[in-house]
Amino acid sequence: MDLRPDDDQRALKAGMRELLQARFPRERLREAADADRPGPAFDRALWRALGEAGLFSLRLPEKDGGAGLGLPEAVLVFEEAGRALLPGPLVATHLAAGHVPGAAEGAAVVTAVDRPGMVEHLDASDAVLLLNHPSVHVLSTAGGTGREKLPGRPVRSVDPTTPLYDVRQLPPAVTDHAMQVAAPGADRLRREAALLTAAQQLGSASRTLEMAVDHARTRIQFGRPIGTFQAVQHLCAQMLVRAEIARSSVHAASLTMTACDISAAKLLADDAAVRNARDCLQLHGGLGFSWDMDVHLHLKRSWLRLEQWQGAYEAEEVLAAALSNGPTEGVPDHRFREMDWTFNGVE
Amino acid sequence: MDLRPDDDQRALKAGMRELLQARFPRERLREAADADRPGPAFDRALWRALGEAGLFSLRLPEKDGGAGLGLPEAVLVFEEAGRALLPGPLVATHLAAGHVPGAAEGAAVVTAVDRPGMVEHLDASDAVLLLNHPSVHVLSTAGGTGREKLPGRPVRSVDPTTPLYDVRQLPPAVTDHAMQVAAPGADRLRREAALLTAAQQLGSASRTLEMAVDHARTRIQFGRPIGTFQAVQHLCAQMLVRAEIARSSVHAASLTMTACDISAAKLLADDAAVRNARDCLQLHGGLGFSWDMDVHLHLKRSWLRLEQWQGAYEAEEVLAAALSNGPTEGVPDHRFREMDWTFNGVE
Amino acid sequence: MDLTYSPEEEDFRRCLRAWLRRTLPKLPPKPPPSDWPARRAYDCAWQRALYDAGYAGLHWPVDAGGQGATPTQHLIFLEETELAGAPYVGANFVGLLHAGPTIATEGTAGQRARWLPPILRGEEVWCQGFSEPEAGSDLASLRTRAVRDGDAYVVTGSKIWTSHAQVADWCELLVRTDPAAPRHRGLSWLALPMDAPGVTVRPLRTLAGSTEFAEVFLDDVRIPLAHRIGAENDGWRVTMVTLSFERGTAFAGEVVACCRTLARLAAVAKENGRWEDTALRRRLGRLNADFTALWRLVQANVSEAESSLRTGGDGVPGLGGSVFKLHYSQARQELYDTAADILGPHCLDADHEWTAERLSSLSYTIAAGTSQIQRNIIAERILGLPKGR
Amino acid sequence: MDLTYSPEEEDFRRCLRAWLRRTLPKLPPKPPPSDWPARRAYDCAWQRALYDAGYAGLHWPVDAGGQGATPTQHLIFLEETELAGAPYVGANFVGLLHAGPTIATEGTAGQRARWLPPILRGEEVWCQGFSEPEAGSDLASLRTRAVRDGDAYVVTGSKIWTSHAQVADWCELLVRTDPAAPRHRGLSWLALPMDAPGVTVRPLRTLAGSTEFAEVFLDDVRIPLAHRIGAENDGWRVTMVTLSFERGTAFAGEVVACCRTLARLAAVAKENGRWEDTALRRRLGRLNADFTALWRLVQANVSEAESSLRTGGDGVPGLGGSVFKLHYSQARQELYDTAADILGPHCLDADHEWTAERLSSLSYTIAAGTSQIQRNIIAERILGLPKGR
C-alpha cells in the first residue's frame, strides 16, 4: 500500500509538465483566450504533438504503439493538462485511442457525448464517442463535414478556449457503429472520463493555489505582503486542504475504479477547482477581475468540467446509494464486506 | 417608515433587561443549569414576577389589565428573554394570556404543541394550547395532575433548563375545549409563536456576539489580545452580520406578519442563534467546551428553538412557495402587487 | 418601528409612478452593451428627462440645485424606478453620486456653479480616478503625483478601474501633492478635464468581457489650481466626506432587482422541472429570506439616516453599510450560482443574461472595499476590537 | 500508487481478525460511561489482553518492548479493531501514544525500564499535564513553575484539560524551570506520580456533561530530579519529538467509525422517511465522499511515513496531519449535525447516542490545536507564506 506516485510516475508527470511548457506555454493559452470571437481554428499541430508525447496512447499496450501504462499514470498527466488549461477534447480522444483510427497518434480529434447538453469542440472533431447506450458507438463527423453529422447549435462558450455546441438530441443506438470495446462498455468509459476530468480539475485547483500563494507573497498593501494577513493565510490554507483532499481521492479512485470512489473523486475535485479558482480570484482583488489574468480562465474551465460526465447532484446520489447496502458499506475498502460481523459481541 | 425602535420601545426593552438582571441574574441561570437531574421544580415565583412585569399581558387591552401594546413591543421584550436564557414556556403563556385564566398574571403556566414531537415544561404546565387544528384548543392539565392529561414521555433534554416530553399523539379536535380566540385562530397564533421564538433567537445571537467580543478583547495569547488576530476579528464580524440581518428581518416581520416575512425571520434568527453560539464557542477554545461557561447553554437552547414552531425546511418551503405567485412576488412590500406592470415597455 | 409611509411620501410615490407610466414607453430602445458613446447618450437623455420632471439630484441639497429629498423619498425613487424597469443611472453614476456631492459640499460657489448644473442636466459625465495598480485595498498608498507649476498642477501617474473613462468629460482625481507627508495627509482632490493633453485612456477588459473600465495614464497633465476642491493636502478628508453622502440607499435598487430576478428564477425552474428538486427549491426559499432581509436592512439604514438628519446629524447611517455590503455581495453571488444550477449546462452559454450577471457578480466581494476589508471595518469600528497588526 | 497490501500485511490482518474473533465475545460488558474506575479497569484489561497476544505497543520500537510494526501494520490494526468493535485505547491513550513514546525516545535506560513495561501491560495509567488556563493555543506561555530543591523539583501551578486524571498513576508534566529564558527555552518534562502530596484533582465538567477531564492543582509538589525526561530546559523539544511519533494514523480508527456511523444514519433515515428528502440524501452522499477521502488521506499520510522510515527518516508524515485534522474535525461536526437533522425533534434527547456525539464533536475544532492554529501552520509551514504579525 503506497498512495504516493513512485519515481517513474513522478518522472512521467514532470515530463508532461515540461512538454506543455514547451508546446503550450502561457503565451499560447493567452493567444487562444484573447482571440476575437469566434475562437481560433483548432490547433492540430499541437494535437499531433500531444499524440506523439503519448497523451492519448498512454494506456494502449506497447504492441499497439502505446506505453502500456494504467489509469494512475493517465491521471497524473491529465493533472498537468488541467494545470496548463490545455484545450481540446482530451478525455474523449484519450478514450478513443486504439478504437478510433488516428486518435492514439493525435491525428484525429475525437469528442464525446453521454447525454443531451453541451458538446465541446464538435466542429473540429473527426469523430464523436456516443456513450448514452450500454455499448459504445462512434459517429464519424470528419470535422463537421462527415456524413454522420451530430446536429448542434454553436453557443458562445463561457470558457473562451472551449467552443461548445448545444446538442438537444442524440442518435439512437446503431449496431454497425458500435466501437470494438471489450466487456466494460460505455459505463466503464464514463467512469474513466469522470476520473480524467477530475484529474484536470485537481491540476487546476493546484495551479490556482500556487497563483494565490505567489500573489500573497509578492503583493504589497499597507506596507507588507498581503500573505502576512491571517485572512489571506487562512484562505490559502483552505485551498490547500481542498486540493489535498481531492488529490488523495482522485489517486485512490484511479486504483479502485469503483463507482463510489469515482464519484467522490469527481465531486471533491470539482469542488476544489471551482472554489480554489474563486478564492484565488478574491485574493487577487481587482486584478483577479481583469481579463488579462489567468485566474478567470481556470474558473470558467472548472465550471465547464463541473458539468461534464458527472455533476455534483449525480455524484452525491451515487455516494448516497452506496451507503444503503449494509452497515460496513460506508467503509472505503471493499475487503471489509467479506467479513462476518455476527461474531461481534460489542455491537 | 422607521424600522428603529422608538424611545418608548427602547425604554420597554431596557426595563425588561433590568427586570431580568434583578429577577433572573446569571447566578439563577447557573443554579438551574447546574442542578442535578431531574431539574429543579418550576420557579412559579419567577413566573409570577414576569406576569407582574407584563411579559404575558403586554398585548392585552388596557381594560383587560394589559398594556395595549403590539407585536413589535412583544418582540423587543422576548429578545431580552432570549438574551438572558430565561426558561419556561414563555411564548405559549404569552399567547394564552386573556384566554387561559391566570396566564396573563403568570399565575398559570401554559405550554403549547402544534404537532407530535417535543413539548417543553409539560409536567409543570396548568394548560396546553393545542395548535394542530384550525381553531385553538386548550387542555387543562393542572401541572400534570389535571383530568385532561397529555401523554408524554419525559426525555433528558439537551438543554438542561428546559424539560422536554416526547408527545407521540395529539388529542383530536374537541369543540368544547375551543379557546375563545377571534377570527385568526391557530394559524395566527402559530405565526406569532414563530415570531416570538425568532425574537428569542435574536436575543441569544446578540448575547453570544457580546460574549465573543468581550473574550476577544480580554483573552491574551501570544502576548496580545486574541481580538487583534484577523481570524478572530472576521469571525466576530460575521456574527454581527448574522445578528443584524436577523434583527431587521424579525422587526419587520412583527409589523407585517405575512407568512413570508415570518418565515424569513424565523429562518434567519435560527441561523444567527445557532451559528453565533457555535462561533462564540470556537472563539473561547477549551473554555467554551466547559460546562461552567454559558455559551453551551445558548447553543443548546438555540437548537431547541430551531425545532420549535417552524424548522428550517418548512420555512424555506414557505419562502419558496411565495416566489411562485408572480414576477413581483419576490419584492418584500405588498403594495407592489397592486401595480399594473403591462405598461413597462422596457421589460 | 413602523413600515408605513407618510401621506406626503405616498403622494411622492404616486406622482413618480404616474410620471414613469407616461414616460417609460416613450424611451428609445436600449443601445447595445458595448456601444459606450450610445450608452452615454441614452443615460444622459434619461437624466435630462429626470431633470425636466424635477427628479434630478433628488438627494442633493436644494442650494446645490437638487431636490433636497429625504432619504426615504430617495429610497422610494430607487424602488419605483427599478420596479418600473426604468434606466439605471449608468454613465452619470460618478457625477450624481460621488463627484457632484463632493463639489456641493466642499467646492466654492464658483466651482459649484461651474460643475453642478451640467451634471444635473445630463450634459457632463464624470469618472473616478482613485484606484491605482499598486493601491487597491490600500488606497492611501497611491502614487500619482501632482507638482505645482505656476497656476497649475503637473500630474503624472496612472489610475485603474475607471469606469466610463472613454466617454467622460471630467475625472475626479485623487493625487499626491506632498510626498513627504504621512500617507493620508499629502493627497489632494482635482477635477481633471479628460481632453487635457497627456491623458491617455486604455480600455480594460474584465473577465466578463466588458470594457466598461479603463486605465487612465497621466503624462505631465496640467490641471489648473482652480480645479482643486478643498484645501491642498486635504484630499483624503474631502473624499471621505463624499462617501458619507450615501444614506443607506446605495444598493436599494439592486436589491429590488434581485428580488425580481429570484421570482424569474423560480418561474424558469418550474418550467424546466428543476423546481421539483427539493434542495434547489429550498435554496431559492433561503435566497428569498436573504433578499427580504436585505431590503429590511436597507429600510433600517435609511431610517437611521433620516433620523440623523432630523436631529441635525449628517445623515450617515452609522456603519450599517459594511454589514449590508458584506451580506449583499455574498447573496448576489449565491443568487447567480443558483441561477447556473437552474440552467444546468446552459449556464455555460456566455450569451445568457444570467451567465453575464454571474460573471459580473464576482466583482461584488472585491469592488468598493473587499469583503476582507469590510470585516476589518466591522471588527474594529463597530465592534471595537483592538486594531489588528 | 498502489492500494494493495503485501502478503505479510495480509497475514497480519488475518491473524488479527482471528484473534479478535476469538477474544471479543469473551470481554466483560462495557462499564457505564461515568464510572471512571471501572472504565480504567476495563481499558487496562483490554490492554493486558493485547499484551498477552503480542499486540501491545504495536508501533513502539522493539527495544522499548514494542512490536516495531510498520505504520501500515498499525493502520491495519486500527482499522480491524474498529471494524470488529473492539474497545478503544481509552485510559491508556496518553501512556501508549504520548508519554510512553517520549520516554522510549528520550529517557535513560533506567527510566525506560521503570515506566515502559507497566504501560504495555496495562498496569499503569498516564495522563497529560500540558495545557493551563492561560496557556491554550499558546502552550509555550505556560506558568507552572518547578524550582530545584536538593534532589527534587518543587512544582507549583495548575493544569487543565487533563483527561483520566482521577484514575491516573502518572502525569507527563510540562513545567517552567527557567523563568528568565525565552518562552520555549525554559521548559522541562517531568513524570509526576499522581499520589504525590500537594496534587489535587478537580473534575471538570464539559458541555457534554462528561467528567473525563480534570483540573490538576500542584501545590509545592516534590518531584525527584530523576523523574525528568531529557535535559533541563529542553522540555519543549522533548514534547515535540513525541508528537512526531504519530505516523499519520492518529484518527484512522475514528474515520472508520465515522464511515460506519454514516451507514447507520442512512439506515435510520430510510426507516423514518427522511431518506426521501433529496437534500438530506445528497448531504449524506457528500459526507460519504468526505470520509472516503479522509480515509484515502490517512493512507497517503501512512504511505509517506512508511517511505520516510524505509529511507532512514523519522517517519513523520510531513505536515499532512494539519490538513487531515482541519478537514476531519469539520466533517465530523457536519456528520453529527446531519444526524440531528435525521433525528428531527429527537435530536434534543440528550440520551441519544448521536446527541452525545454531536456535543463531543464540538471539541474537535478546538482540542490539539484549534482550526485557526492549524490554518496558520499550513499557511506558514507548508505554503511558506510570510509569518503573520
CSV table of N, CA and C in Angstrom, one decimal, chain A residues 1-5 9 72 76 213 216-217 224 227-228 230 233-234 236-238 240-241 244-245 248 251-252 255-256 260-261 264 267-268 271 313 316-317 319-320 323-324 326-327 330-333 335-336 339-341 343-344 346-347, chain D residues 1-5 10 13 17 21 25 79-80 83-85 259-260 262-263 270 275 278 281-282 284-286 288-290 292-293 295-297 299-300 303-304 307 326-327 372 375-376 378-380 382-389:
chain,number,residue,atom,x,y,z
A,1,MET,N,0.9,-1.2,0.0
A,1,MET,CA,0.0,0.0,0.0
A,1,MET,C,0.9,1.2,0.0
A,2,ASP,N,0.8,2.0,-1.0
A,2,ASP,CA,1.6,3.3,-1.1
A,2,ASP,C,0.8,4.2,-2.0
A,3,LEU,N,0.2,5.2,-1.5
A,3,LEU,CA,-0.7,6.1,-2.3
A,3,LEU,C,0.2,7.1,-3.0
A,4,ARG,N,1.5,7.2,-2.7
A,4,ARG,CA,2.2,8.3,-3.4
A,4,ARG,C,2.7,7.8,-4.8
A,5,PRO,N,2.8,8.7,-5.7
A,5,PRO,CA,3.3,8.3,-7.0
A,5,PRO,C,4.8,7.8,-6.9
A,9,GLN,N,6.4,7.4,-12.0
A,9,GLN,CA,5.2,8.2,-12.2
A,9,GLN,C,5.5,9.7,-12.0
A,72,PRO,N,-3.6,5.3,-13.2
A,72,PRO,CA,-2.9,6.2,-12.3
A,72,PRO,C,-1.9,7.1,-13.0
A,76,LEU,N,-2.1,11.3,-13.7
A,76,LEU,CA,-1.0,12.3,-13.4
A,76,LEU,C,-0.8,13.2,-14.6
A,213,VAL,N,-0.8,31.8,-3.7
A,213,VAL,CA,0.4,31.9,-2.8
A,213,VAL,C,1.4,32.8,-3.3
A,216,ALA,N,0.2,36.3,-2.9
A,216,ALA,CA,0.2,36.6,-1.4
A,216,ALA,C,1.6,37.0,-0.9
A,217,ARG,N,2.5,36.3,-1.5
A,217,ARG,CA,3.9,36.6,-1.1
A,217,ARG,C,4.5,37.9,-1.7
A,224,ARG,N,3.1,45.8,3.6
A,224,ARG,CA,3.6,44.5,3.8
A,224,ARG,C,3.0,43.5,2.9
A,227,GLY,N,0.2,38.3,2.2
A,227,GLY,CA,0.3,37.0,2.8
A,227,GLY,C,0.6,37.0,4.3
A,228,THR,N,0.9,38.2,4.8
A,228,THR,CA,1.1,38.2,6.3
A,228,THR,C,-0.3,38.4,7.0
A,230,GLN,N,-3.8,37.3,8.2
A,230,GLN,CA,-4.3,36.0,8.6
A,230,GLN,C,-5.5,35.6,7.7
A,233,GLN,N,-3.9,34.2,4.7
A,233,GLN,CA,-3.3,32.9,5.1
A,233,GLN,C,-4.3,31.8,5.2
A,234,HIS,N,-5.4,32.1,5.8
A,234,HIS,CA,-6.4,31.1,6.1
A,234,HIS,C,-7.1,30.7,4.8
A,236,CYS,N,-5.7,30.7,1.9
A,236,CYS,CA,-4.8,29.8,1.2
A,236,CYS,C,-4.8,28.4,1.8
A,237,ALA,N,-4.8,28.4,3.1
A,237,ALA,CA,-4.8,27.1,3.9
A,237,ALA,C,-6.0,26.2,3.4
A,238,GLN,N,-7.1,26.8,3.4
A,238,GLN,CA,-8.3,26.1,3.0
A,238,GLN,C,-8.2,25.6,1.5
A,240,LEU,N,-5.4,24.7,0.1
A,240,LEU,CA,-4.6,23.5,0.1
A,240,LEU,C,-5.4,22.3,0.6
A,241,VAL,N,-6.2,22.5,1.7
A,241,VAL,CA,-7.0,21.4,2.2
A,241,VAL,C,-7.8,20.8,1.1
A,244,GLU,N,-5.7,18.9,-1.5
A,244,GLU,CA,-5.1,17.6,-1.0
A,244,GLU,C,-6.2,16.5,-0.7
A,245,ILE,N,-7.4,17.0,-0.3
A,245,ILE,CA,-8.5,16.0,-0.1
A,245,ILE,C,-8.9,15.5,-1.5
A,248,SER,N,-6.0,12.9,-2.8
A,248,SER,CA,-6.0,11.5,-2.3
A,248,SER,C,-7.2,10.8,-2.9
A,251,HIS,N,-6.4,10.0,-6.8
A,251,HIS,CA,-5.4,9.0,-6.9
A,251,HIS,C,-6.0,7.6,-6.5
A,252,ALA,N,-6.7,7.6,-5.4
A,252,ALA,CA,-7.2,6.3,-4.9
A,252,ALA,C,-8.2,5.8,-6.0
A,255,LEU,N,-7.0,3.8,-8.8
A,255,LEU,CA,-6.6,2.4,-8.4
A,255,LEU,C,-7.8,1.5,-8.3
A,256,THR,N,-8.9,2.0,-7.7
A,256,THR,CA,-10.0,1.1,-7.4
A,256,THR,C,-11.1,1.1,-8.5
A,260,CYS,N,-18.3,4.4,-6.4
A,260,CYS,CA,-18.3,5.2,-5.2
A,260,CYS,C,-17.0,6.1,-5.2
A,261,ASP,N,-15.9,5.5,-5.4
A,261,ASP,CA,-14.6,6.3,-5.4
A,261,ASP,C,-14.5,7.3,-6.5
A,264,ALA,N,-16.8,10.2,-5.6
A,264,ALA,CA,-16.1,11.0,-4.6
A,264,ALA,C,-15.0,11.9,-5.2
A,267,LEU,N,-16.6,14.7,-7.4
A,267,LEU,CA,-17.3,15.7,-6.5
A,267,LEU,C,-16.2,16.6,-5.8
A,268,LEU,N,-15.2,15.9,-5.3
A,268,LEU,CA,-14.3,16.7,-4.5
A,268,LEU,C,-13.3,17.5,-5.4
A,271,ASP,N,-15.2,20.5,-6.7
A,271,ASP,CA,-15.3,21.5,-5.6
A,271,ASP,C,-14.0,22.2,-5.4
A,313,TYR,N,-24.9,16.7,-8.2
A,313,TYR,CA,-26.1,16.0,-7.7
A,313,TYR,C,-26.0,14.5,-8.0
A,316,GLU,N,-23.5,12.9,-5.8
A,316,GLU,CA,-24.0,12.7,-4.4
A,316,GLU,C,-25.0,11.6,-4.3
A,317,GLU,N,-25.8,11.4,-5.4
A,317,GLU,CA,-26.8,10.3,-5.3
A,317,GLU,C,-26.1,9.0,-5.4
A,319,LEU,N,-23.1,8.3,-4.3
A,319,LEU,CA,-22.5,8.2,-3.0
A,319,LEU,C,-23.5,7.8,-1.9
A,320,ALA,N,-24.7,8.4,-2.0
A,320,ALA,CA,-25.7,8.1,-1.0
A,320,ALA,C,-26.2,6.7,-1.2
A,323,LEU,N,-24.3,4.0,0.4
A,323,LEU,CA,-24.4,3.9,1.9
A,323,LEU,C,-25.5,2.9,2.3
A,324,SER,N,-26.4,2.6,1.4
A,324,SER,CA,-27.6,1.9,1.8
A,324,SER,C,-27.5,0.4,1.6
A,326,GLY,N,-25.5,-1.7,3.4
A,326,GLY,CA,-25.2,-2.5,4.6
A,326,GLY,C,-24.3,-1.7,5.6
A,327,PRO,N,-24.2,-2.2,6.8
A,327,PRO,CA,-23.6,-1.4,7.8
A,327,PRO,C,-22.1,-1.1,7.6
A,330,GLY,N,-20.1,1.9,4.2
A,330,GLY,CA,-19.5,3.2,4.3
A,330,GLY,C,-18.0,3.1,4.3
A,331,VAL,N,-17.5,2.0,4.7
A,331,VAL,CA,-16.0,1.9,4.8
A,331,VAL,C,-15.4,1.7,3.4
A,332,PRO,N,-14.5,2.6,3.1
A,332,PRO,CA,-14.0,2.6,1.7
A,332,PRO,C,-13.5,1.3,1.1
A,333,ASP,N,-12.7,0.5,1.8
A,333,ASP,CA,-12.1,-0.6,1.2
A,333,ASP,C,-13.0,-1.8,1.2
A,335,ARG,N,-12.7,-5.0,1.0
A,335,ARG,CA,-12.5,-6.3,1.7
A,335,ARG,C,-13.4,-6.4,2.9
A,336,PHE,N,-13.7,-5.3,3.5
A,336,PHE,CA,-14.5,-5.3,4.8
A,336,PHE,C,-15.8,-6.0,4.5
A,339,MET,N,-16.2,-9.7,5.6
A,339,MET,CA,-16.2,-10.2,7.0
A,339,MET,C,-17.5,-10.7,7.5
A,340,ASP,N,-17.4,-11.5,8.4
A,340,ASP,CA,-18.7,-12.0,9.1
A,340,ASP,C,-18.8,-11.2,10.4
A,341,TRP,N,-19.8,-10.3,10.4
A,341,TRP,CA,-19.9,-9.4,11.5
A,341,TRP,C,-20.7,-10.0,12.7
A,343,PHE,N,-20.2,-12.2,14.8
A,343,PHE,CA,-19.5,-12.6,16.0
A,343,PHE,C,-19.3,-11.4,16.9
A,344,ASN,N,-19.5,-10.3,16.4
A,344,ASN,CA,-19.2,-9.1,17.1
A,344,ASN,C,-20.1,-8.8,18.3
A,346,VAL,N,-19.9,-6.8,20.7
A,346,VAL,CA,-20.0,-5.5,21.2
A,346,VAL,C,-21.1,-4.7,20.6
A,347,GLU,N,-21.4,-5.0,19.3
A,347,GLU,CA,-22.4,-4.2,18.6
A,347,GLU,C,-23.8,-4.4,19.2
D,1,MET,N,1.7,4.3,-7.2
D,1,MET,CA,0.5,4.3,-6.4
D,1,MET,C,-0.1,2.9,-6.4
D,2,ASP,N,-0.5,2.5,-5.2
D,2,ASP,CA,-0.8,1.1,-5.0
D,2,ASP,C,-1.7,1.0,-3.8
D,3,LEU,N,-2.8,0.3,-3.9
D,3,LEU,CA,-3.6,0.2,-2.7
D,3,LEU,C,-3.7,-1.3,-2.2
D,4,THR,N,-2.9,-2.1,-2.7
D,4,THR,CA,-2.9,-3.5,-2.3
D,4,THR,C,-1.9,-3.6,-1.1
D,5,TYR,N,-2.2,-4.5,-0.2
D,5,TYR,CA,-1.3,-4.8,0.9
D,5,TYR,C,-0.4,-6.0,0.6
D,10,GLU,N,-1.2,-8.8,4.8
D,10,GLU,CA,-2.5,-9.6,4.7
D,10,GLU,C,-2.5,-10.7,5.8
D,13,ARG,N,-3.2,-9.1,9.1
D,13,ARG,CA,-4.6,-8.8,9.2
D,13,ARG,C,-5.4,-10.0,9.5
D,17,ARG,N,-7.6,-10.6,12.8
D,17,ARG,CA,-9.0,-10.9,12.7
D,17,ARG,C,-9.4,-12.1,13.5
D,21,ARG,N,-11.8,-12.3,16.7
D,21,ARG,CA,-13.0,-13.1,16.6
D,21,ARG,C,-13.1,-14.0,17.9
D,25,PRO,N,-15.8,-11.8,22.0
D,25,PRO,CA,-17.0,-12.3,22.7
D,25,PRO,C,-16.8,-12.6,24.1
D,79,GLU,N,-7.8,-0.2,11.9
D,79,GLU,CA,-8.9,-0.5,11.0
D,79,GLU,C,-9.7,-1.7,11.5
D,80,GLU,N,-8.9,-2.8,11.7
D,80,GLU,CA,-9.6,-4.0,12.1
D,80,GLU,C,-10.2,-4.0,13.5
D,83,LEU,N,-13.3,-2.0,13.1
D,83,LEU,CA,-14.4,-2.8,12.4
D,83,LEU,C,-15.0,-3.9,13.2
D,84,ALA,N,-14.1,-4.5,14.1
D,84,ALA,CA,-14.6,-5.6,14.9
D,84,ALA,C,-15.3,-5.1,16.2
D,85,GLY,N,-15.3,-3.7,16.4
D,85,GLY,CA,-16.0,-3.2,17.5
D,85,GLY,C,-15.2,-3.4,18.8
D,259,CYS,N,-17.3,6.3,9.1
D,259,CYS,CA,-17.9,5.7,7.9
D,259,CYS,C,-19.1,4.7,8.3
D,260,ARG,N,-18.9,4.0,9.4
D,260,ARG,CA,-19.9,3.1,9.8
D,260,ARG,C,-21.1,3.9,10.4
D,262,LEU,N,-22.1,6.7,9.4
D,262,LEU,CA,-22.7,7.2,8.2
D,262,LEU,C,-23.7,6.2,7.6
D,263,ALA,N,-23.3,4.9,7.6
D,263,ALA,CA,-24.2,3.9,7.0
D,263,ALA,C,-25.4,3.7,8.0
D,270,LYS,N,-33.7,5.9,6.2
D,270,LYS,CA,-34.7,5.1,5.4
D,270,LYS,C,-35.8,4.6,6.3
D,275,TRP,N,-35.0,9.8,4.3
D,275,TRP,CA,-34.2,9.5,3.1
D,275,TRP,C,-34.9,10.0,1.8
D,278,THR,N,-34.5,14.8,-0.8
D,278,THR,CA,-33.3,14.8,-1.7
D,278,THR,C,-32.1,15.5,-1.1
D,281,ARG,N,-30.5,13.4,1.6
D,281,ARG,CA,-29.9,12.3,1.0
D,281,ARG,C,-28.5,12.7,0.3
D,282,ARG,N,-28.6,13.8,-0.4
D,282,ARG,CA,-27.3,14.2,-1.0
D,282,ARG,C,-26.3,14.7,0.0
D,284,LEU,N,-25.9,13.3,2.8
D,284,LEU,CA,-25.2,12.0,3.2
D,284,LEU,C,-24.2,11.5,2.2
D,285,GLY,N,-24.6,11.7,0.9
D,285,GLY,CA,-23.7,11.4,-0.2
D,285,GLY,C,-22.4,12.1,-0.1
D,286,ARG,N,-22.5,13.4,0.2
D,286,ARG,CA,-21.3,14.3,0.2
D,286,ARG,C,-20.5,13.9,1.4
D,288,ASN,N,-20.3,10.9,2.6
D,288,ASN,CA,-19.6,9.7,2.2
D,288,ASN,C,-18.3,10.1,1.4
D,289,ALA,N,-18.4,11.0,0.5
D,289,ALA,CA,-17.2,11.5,-0.2
D,289,ALA,C,-16.2,12.0,0.7
D,290,ASP,N,-16.6,12.8,1.7
D,290,ASP,CA,-15.6,13.4,2.6
D,290,ASP,C,-14.9,12.3,3.4
D,292,THR,N,-14.7,9.1,2.8
D,292,THR,CA,-13.9,8.3,1.9
D,292,THR,C,-12.5,9.0,1.6
D,293,ALA,N,-12.6,10.2,1.3
D,293,ALA,CA,-11.4,11.0,1.0
D,293,ALA,C,-10.5,11.1,2.3
D,295,TRP,N,-10.2,8.8,4.6
D,295,TRP,CA,-9.6,7.5,4.7
D,295,TRP,C,-8.4,7.5,3.7
D,296,ARG,N,-8.6,8.0,2.5
D,296,ARG,CA,-7.5,8.0,1.5
D,296,ARG,C,-6.4,8.9,2.0
D,297,LEU,N,-6.7,10.0,2.6
D,297,LEU,CA,-5.7,10.9,3.1
D,297,LEU,C,-4.9,10.2,4.2
D,299,GLN,N,-4.4,7.0,4.3
D,299,GLN,CA,-3.5,6.1,3.6
D,299,GLN,C,-2.3,6.8,3.0
D,300,ALA,N,-2.6,8.0,2.5
D,300,ALA,CA,-1.5,8.7,1.9
D,300,ALA,C,-0.4,9.2,2.9
D,303,SER,N,1.5,6.2,3.9
D,303,SER,CA,2.4,5.9,2.9
D,303,SER,C,3.7,6.7,3.0
D,304,GLU,N,3.5,8.0,3.3
D,304,GLU,CA,4.6,8.9,3.4
D,304,GLU,C,5.5,8.5,4.6
D,307,SER,N,7.4,5.4,3.9
D,307,SER,CA,8.6,5.7,3.0
D,307,SER,C,9.7,6.4,3.7
D,326,LEU,N,-7.8,19.4,10.0
D,326,LEU,CA,-8.7,20.6,9.7
D,326,LEU,C,-10.0,20.0,9.0
D,327,HIS,N,-9.8,19.1,8.1
D,327,HIS,CA,-10.9,18.6,7.3
D,327,HIS,C,-11.7,17.6,8.2
D,372,GLN,N,-8.0,27.3,13.7
D,372,GLN,CA,-7.3,28.6,13.4
D,372,GLN,C,-5.8,28.3,13.4
D,375,ARG,N,-4.7,26.3,10.5
D,375,ARG,CA,-4.5,27.1,9.2
D,375,ARG,C,-3.3,27.9,9.2
D,376,ASN,N,-2.9,28.4,10.4
D,376,ASN,CA,-1.6,29.2,10.5
D,376,ASN,C,-0.5,28.3,10.1
D,378,ILE,N,-0.5,25.5,8.3
D,378,ILE,CA,-0.5,25.2,6.9
D,378,ILE,C,0.0,26.4,6.1
D,379,ALA,N,-0.4,27.6,6.4
D,379,ALA,CA,-0.1,28.8,5.6
D,379,ALA,C,1.4,29.0,5.7
D,380,GLU,N,2.0,29.0,6.9
D,380,GLU,CA,3.3,29.4,7.1
D,380,GLU,C,4.3,28.2,6.9
D,382,ILE,N,3.6,24.9,5.5
D,382,ILE,CA,3.5,24.2,4.3
D,382,ILE,C,3.6,25.1,3.1
D,383,LEU,N,2.8,26.2,3.1
D,383,LEU,CA,2.8,27.0,1.9
D,383,LEU,C,3.9,28.1,1.9
D,384,GLY,N,4.5,28.2,3.0
D,384,GLY,CA,5.6,29.2,3.0
D,384,GLY,C,5.2,30.6,2.9
D,385,LEU,N,4.0,31.0,3.4
D,385,LEU,CA,3.7,32.4,3.4
D,385,LEU,C,4.4,33.1,4.5
D,386,PRO,N,4.7,34.4,4.3
D,386,PRO,CA,5.4,35.1,5.3
D,386,PRO,C,4.7,35.1,6.7
D,387,LYS,N,5.4,35.1,7.7
D,387,LYS,CA,4.8,35.0,9.1
D,387,LYS,C,3.9,36.1,9.3
D,388,GLY,N,2.7,35.8,9.8
D,388,GLY,CA,1.7,36.9,10.2
D,388,GLY,C,2.2,37.7,11.4
D,389,ARG,N,1.6,38.9,11.5
D,389,ARG,CA,2.1,39.7,12.6
D,389,ARG,C,0.9,40.0,13.5
